[in-house]
Coordinates of C-alpha atoms in Angstrom, one line a residue:
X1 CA 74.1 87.4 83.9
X2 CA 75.2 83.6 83.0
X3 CA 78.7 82.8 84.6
X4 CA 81.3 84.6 86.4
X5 CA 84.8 84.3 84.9
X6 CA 87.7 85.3 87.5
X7 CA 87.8 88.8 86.1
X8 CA 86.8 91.0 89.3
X9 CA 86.9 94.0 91.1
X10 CA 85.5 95.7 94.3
X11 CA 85.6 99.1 95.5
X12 CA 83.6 100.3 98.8
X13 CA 81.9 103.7 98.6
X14 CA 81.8 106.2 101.8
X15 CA 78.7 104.8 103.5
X16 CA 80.3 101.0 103.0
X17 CA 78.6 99.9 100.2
X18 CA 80.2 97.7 98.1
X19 CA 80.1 98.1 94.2
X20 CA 81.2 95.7 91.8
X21 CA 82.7 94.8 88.4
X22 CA 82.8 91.8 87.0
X23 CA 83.1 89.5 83.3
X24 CA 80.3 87.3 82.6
X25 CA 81.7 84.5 80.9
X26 CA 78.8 83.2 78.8
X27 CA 78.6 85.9 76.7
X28 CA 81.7 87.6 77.5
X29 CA 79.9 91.3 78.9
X30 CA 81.4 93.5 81.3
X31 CA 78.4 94.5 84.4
X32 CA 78.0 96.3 87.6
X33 CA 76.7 95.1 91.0
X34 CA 76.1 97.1 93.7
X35 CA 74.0 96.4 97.3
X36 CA 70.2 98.7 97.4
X37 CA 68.4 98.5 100.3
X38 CA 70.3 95.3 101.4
X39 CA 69.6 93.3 97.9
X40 CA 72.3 92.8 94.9
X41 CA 71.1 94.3 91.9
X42 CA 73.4 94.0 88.5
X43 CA 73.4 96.1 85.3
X44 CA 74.6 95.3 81.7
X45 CA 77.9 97.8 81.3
X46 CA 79.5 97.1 78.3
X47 CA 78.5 94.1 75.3
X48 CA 80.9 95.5 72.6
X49 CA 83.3 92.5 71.4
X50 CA 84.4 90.7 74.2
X51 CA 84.3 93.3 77.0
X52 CA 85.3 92.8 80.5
X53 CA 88.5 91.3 81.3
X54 CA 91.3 92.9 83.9
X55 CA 88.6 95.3 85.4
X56 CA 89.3 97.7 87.9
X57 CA 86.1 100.0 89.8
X58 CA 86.5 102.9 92.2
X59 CA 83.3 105.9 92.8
X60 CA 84.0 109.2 92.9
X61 CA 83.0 112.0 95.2
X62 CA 79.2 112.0 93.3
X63 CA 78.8 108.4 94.2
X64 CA 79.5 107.8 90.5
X65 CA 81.3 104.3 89.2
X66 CA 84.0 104.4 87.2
X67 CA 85.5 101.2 85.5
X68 CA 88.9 100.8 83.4
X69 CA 88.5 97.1 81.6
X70 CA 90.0 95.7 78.9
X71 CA 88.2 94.7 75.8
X72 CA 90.0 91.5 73.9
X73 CA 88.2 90.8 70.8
X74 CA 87.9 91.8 67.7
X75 CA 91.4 93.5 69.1
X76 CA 92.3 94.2 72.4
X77 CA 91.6 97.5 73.8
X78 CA 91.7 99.4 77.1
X79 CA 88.2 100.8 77.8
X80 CA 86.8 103.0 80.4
X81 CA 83.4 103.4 81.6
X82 CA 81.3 106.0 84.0
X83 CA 77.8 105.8 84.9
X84 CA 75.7 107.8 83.5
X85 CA 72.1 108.9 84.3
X86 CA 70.4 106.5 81.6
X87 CA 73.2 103.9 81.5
X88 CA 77.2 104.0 81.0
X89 CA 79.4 106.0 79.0
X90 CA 82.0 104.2 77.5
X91 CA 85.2 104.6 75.6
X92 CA 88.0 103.4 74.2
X93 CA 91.5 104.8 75.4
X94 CA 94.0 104.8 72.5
X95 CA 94.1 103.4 69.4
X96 CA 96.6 100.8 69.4
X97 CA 96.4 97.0 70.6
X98 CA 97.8 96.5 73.6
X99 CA 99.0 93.4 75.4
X100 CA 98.8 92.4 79.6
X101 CA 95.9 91.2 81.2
X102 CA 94.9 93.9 83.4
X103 CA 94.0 97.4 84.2
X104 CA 94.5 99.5 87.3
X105 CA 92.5 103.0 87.9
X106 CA 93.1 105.8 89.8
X107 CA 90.7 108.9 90.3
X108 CA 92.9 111.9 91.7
X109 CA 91.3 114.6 94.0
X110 CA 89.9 116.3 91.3
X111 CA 88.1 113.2 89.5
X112 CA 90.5 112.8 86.7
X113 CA 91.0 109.4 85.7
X114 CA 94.4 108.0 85.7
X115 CA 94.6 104.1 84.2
X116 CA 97.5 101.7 83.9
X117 CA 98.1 99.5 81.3
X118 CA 100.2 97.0 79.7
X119 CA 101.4 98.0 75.6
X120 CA 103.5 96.0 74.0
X121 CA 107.1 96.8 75.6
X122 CA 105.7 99.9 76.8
X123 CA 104.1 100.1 80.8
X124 CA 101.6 103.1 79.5
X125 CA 99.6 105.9 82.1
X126 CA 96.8 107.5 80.5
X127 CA 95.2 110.0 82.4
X128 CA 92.2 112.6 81.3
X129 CA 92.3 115.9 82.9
X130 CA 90.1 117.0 80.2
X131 CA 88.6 116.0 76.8
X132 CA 91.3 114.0 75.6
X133 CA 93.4 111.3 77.0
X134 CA 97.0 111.9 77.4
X135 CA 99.9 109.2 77.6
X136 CA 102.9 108.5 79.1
X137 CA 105.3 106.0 78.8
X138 CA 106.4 105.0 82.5
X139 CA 108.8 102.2 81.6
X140 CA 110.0 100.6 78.1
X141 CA 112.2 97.8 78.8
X142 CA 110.9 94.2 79.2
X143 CA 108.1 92.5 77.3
X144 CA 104.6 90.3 77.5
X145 CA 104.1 92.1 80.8
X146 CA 100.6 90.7 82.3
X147 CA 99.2 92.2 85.4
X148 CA 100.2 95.9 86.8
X149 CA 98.9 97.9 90.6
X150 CA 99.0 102.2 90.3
X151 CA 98.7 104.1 93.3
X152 CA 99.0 108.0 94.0
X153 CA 101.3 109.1 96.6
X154 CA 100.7 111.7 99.2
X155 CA 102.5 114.5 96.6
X156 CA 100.3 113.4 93.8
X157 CA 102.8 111.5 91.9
X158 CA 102.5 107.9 90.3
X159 CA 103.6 104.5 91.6
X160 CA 103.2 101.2 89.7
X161 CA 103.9 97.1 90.9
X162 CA 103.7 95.0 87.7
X163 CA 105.9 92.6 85.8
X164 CA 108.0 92.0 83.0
X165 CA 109.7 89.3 80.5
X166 CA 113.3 90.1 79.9
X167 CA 115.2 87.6 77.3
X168 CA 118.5 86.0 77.3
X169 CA 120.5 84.2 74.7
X170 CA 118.8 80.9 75.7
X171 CA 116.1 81.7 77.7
X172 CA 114.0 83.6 79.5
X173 CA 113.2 85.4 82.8
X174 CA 110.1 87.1 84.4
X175 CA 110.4 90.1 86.9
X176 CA 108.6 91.9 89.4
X177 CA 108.9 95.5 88.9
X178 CA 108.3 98.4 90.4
X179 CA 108.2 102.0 88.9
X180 CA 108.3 105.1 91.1
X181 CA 108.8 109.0 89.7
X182 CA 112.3 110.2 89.6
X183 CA 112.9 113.9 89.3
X184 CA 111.4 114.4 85.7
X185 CA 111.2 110.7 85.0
X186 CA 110.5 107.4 86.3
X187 CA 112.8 104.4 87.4
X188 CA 112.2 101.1 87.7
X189 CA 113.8 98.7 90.4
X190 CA 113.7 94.8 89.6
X191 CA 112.8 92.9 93.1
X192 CA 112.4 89.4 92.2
X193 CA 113.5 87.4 88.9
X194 CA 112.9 84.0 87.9
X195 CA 113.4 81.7 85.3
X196 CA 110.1 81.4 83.1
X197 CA 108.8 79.3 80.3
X198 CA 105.5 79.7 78.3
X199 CA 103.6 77.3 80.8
X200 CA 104.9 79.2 83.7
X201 CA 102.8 82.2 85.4
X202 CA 105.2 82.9 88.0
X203 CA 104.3 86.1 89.8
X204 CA 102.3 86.8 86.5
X205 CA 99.5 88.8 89.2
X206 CA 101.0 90.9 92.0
X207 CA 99.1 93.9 93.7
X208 CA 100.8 96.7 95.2
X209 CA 99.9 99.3 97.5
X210 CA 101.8 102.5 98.9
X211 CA 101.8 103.5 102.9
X212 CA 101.7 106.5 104.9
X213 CA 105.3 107.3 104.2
X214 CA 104.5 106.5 100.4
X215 CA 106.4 102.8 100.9
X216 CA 105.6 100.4 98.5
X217 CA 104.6 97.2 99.5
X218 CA 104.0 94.3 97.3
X219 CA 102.2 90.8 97.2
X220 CA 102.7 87.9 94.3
X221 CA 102.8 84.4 93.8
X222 CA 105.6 82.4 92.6
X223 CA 104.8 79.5 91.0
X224 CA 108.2 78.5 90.8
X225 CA 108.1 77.2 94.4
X226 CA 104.7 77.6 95.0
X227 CA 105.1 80.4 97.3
X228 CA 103.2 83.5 98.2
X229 CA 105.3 86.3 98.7
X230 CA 105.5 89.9 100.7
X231 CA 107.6 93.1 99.8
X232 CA 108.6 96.1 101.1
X233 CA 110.6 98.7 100.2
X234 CA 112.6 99.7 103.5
X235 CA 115.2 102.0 101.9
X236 CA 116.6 103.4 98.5
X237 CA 116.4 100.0 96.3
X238 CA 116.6 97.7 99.3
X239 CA 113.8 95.4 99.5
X240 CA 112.8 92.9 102.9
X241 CA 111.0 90.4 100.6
X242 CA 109.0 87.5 102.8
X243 CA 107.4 84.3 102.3
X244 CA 103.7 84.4 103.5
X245 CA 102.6 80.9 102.7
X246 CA 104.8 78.1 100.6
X247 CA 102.3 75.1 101.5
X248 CA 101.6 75.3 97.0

């Protein structure tokens, strides 16, 4: 592969083994790297359009790779790949064009695919417990969204960190969301807002991961001060938000 934009991913399998996705610029490909016998070897994954931004990789029980990407030209589309025995099988989830800059995967204890996504107003979970991808809306209020973090609690339900653009009368804000399930539904708690113009990217990336006691806890950065911040959920809506490093 030519060169290595900043669209990564890593995921460790169960003997340690790192395995990796990646966009090469240059041509603008989606591949795979994984370690054999201590050497890097790489694979050609997906050359359809402009395949390979926002990846995200985790291997199931089999050993088996499974990628969520996003593919942004002709139009942009979520895509998800699996390794196959003579090469990947690949697919497009949906049929819309969908905004954000990112994907987040999930593969549940049975190998369904769960993937996170960014659609216009929409924060969208697609998940395939058989042959056809189903969707749900888990939040449909803010818009222009870019980056978004799904985990699985220890009940099997569905968490996401990502972030929003909400619009006033003169201006604009961006917010750090979170999503968790509630009763049938889902509900969405706001834990940082700032003000935000089209040349900001405040807290545009955050990553989120749940706990043992299925707390989430949340890392962004903040262009607004330069800052790189911590949360954690402590209690019902009450967040301890830290600042890990303000140096810019």
């Amino acid at each position: 592969p030519g060169t290595i934009e900043s669209h990564t991913a890593i995921t460790l399998d169960h003997r340690d083994i790192p395995h990796i996705a990646f966009y090469e610029k240059n041509d603008r490909d989606l591949w795979y790297a994984t370690m054999e016998n201590g050497q890097w070897t790489t694979e050609l994954v997906d050359s359809e359009g402009w395949s390979g931004g926002g990846p995200d990789i985790l291997i199931d029980k089999f050993g088996k790779p499974h990628i969520s990407y996003l593919m942004d030209h002709p139009i942009i589309h979520v895509k998800y790949a699996v390794k196959a025995n003579n090469g990947w099988d690949v697919e497009k989830i949906g049929d819309d064009e969908i905004f954000g800059r990112a994907t987040s995967l999930v593969l549940d204890d049975q190998g369904t695919p769960h993937i996170c996504y960014l659609f216009s107003w929409n924060l969208v979970l697609g998940s395939k417990p058989a042959d056809q991808w189903e969707f749900v809306n888990m939040f449909h209020e803010m818009q222009r969204g870019r980056s978004t973090s799904l985990e699985q609690d220890s009940l099997g339900r569905f968490h996401a960190g990502h972030t929003g653009i909400s619009f006033g009368a003169t201006s604009q804000e961006l917010n750090i969301l979170y999503t968790r399930p509630e009763g049938t539904g889902w509900e969405t708690e706001i834990i940082e807002t700032f003000p935000f113009d089209d040349d900001d990217f405040v807290g545009w990336k955050e990553s989120m991961m749940l706990d043992g006691s299925d707390n989430p806890h949340m890392v962004y950065y903040a262009v607004e001060d330069q800052s790189l911040r911590y949360a954690v959920r402590e209690s019902s809506s009450n967040w301890n938000i830290e600042t890990i490093d303000d140096a810019g």
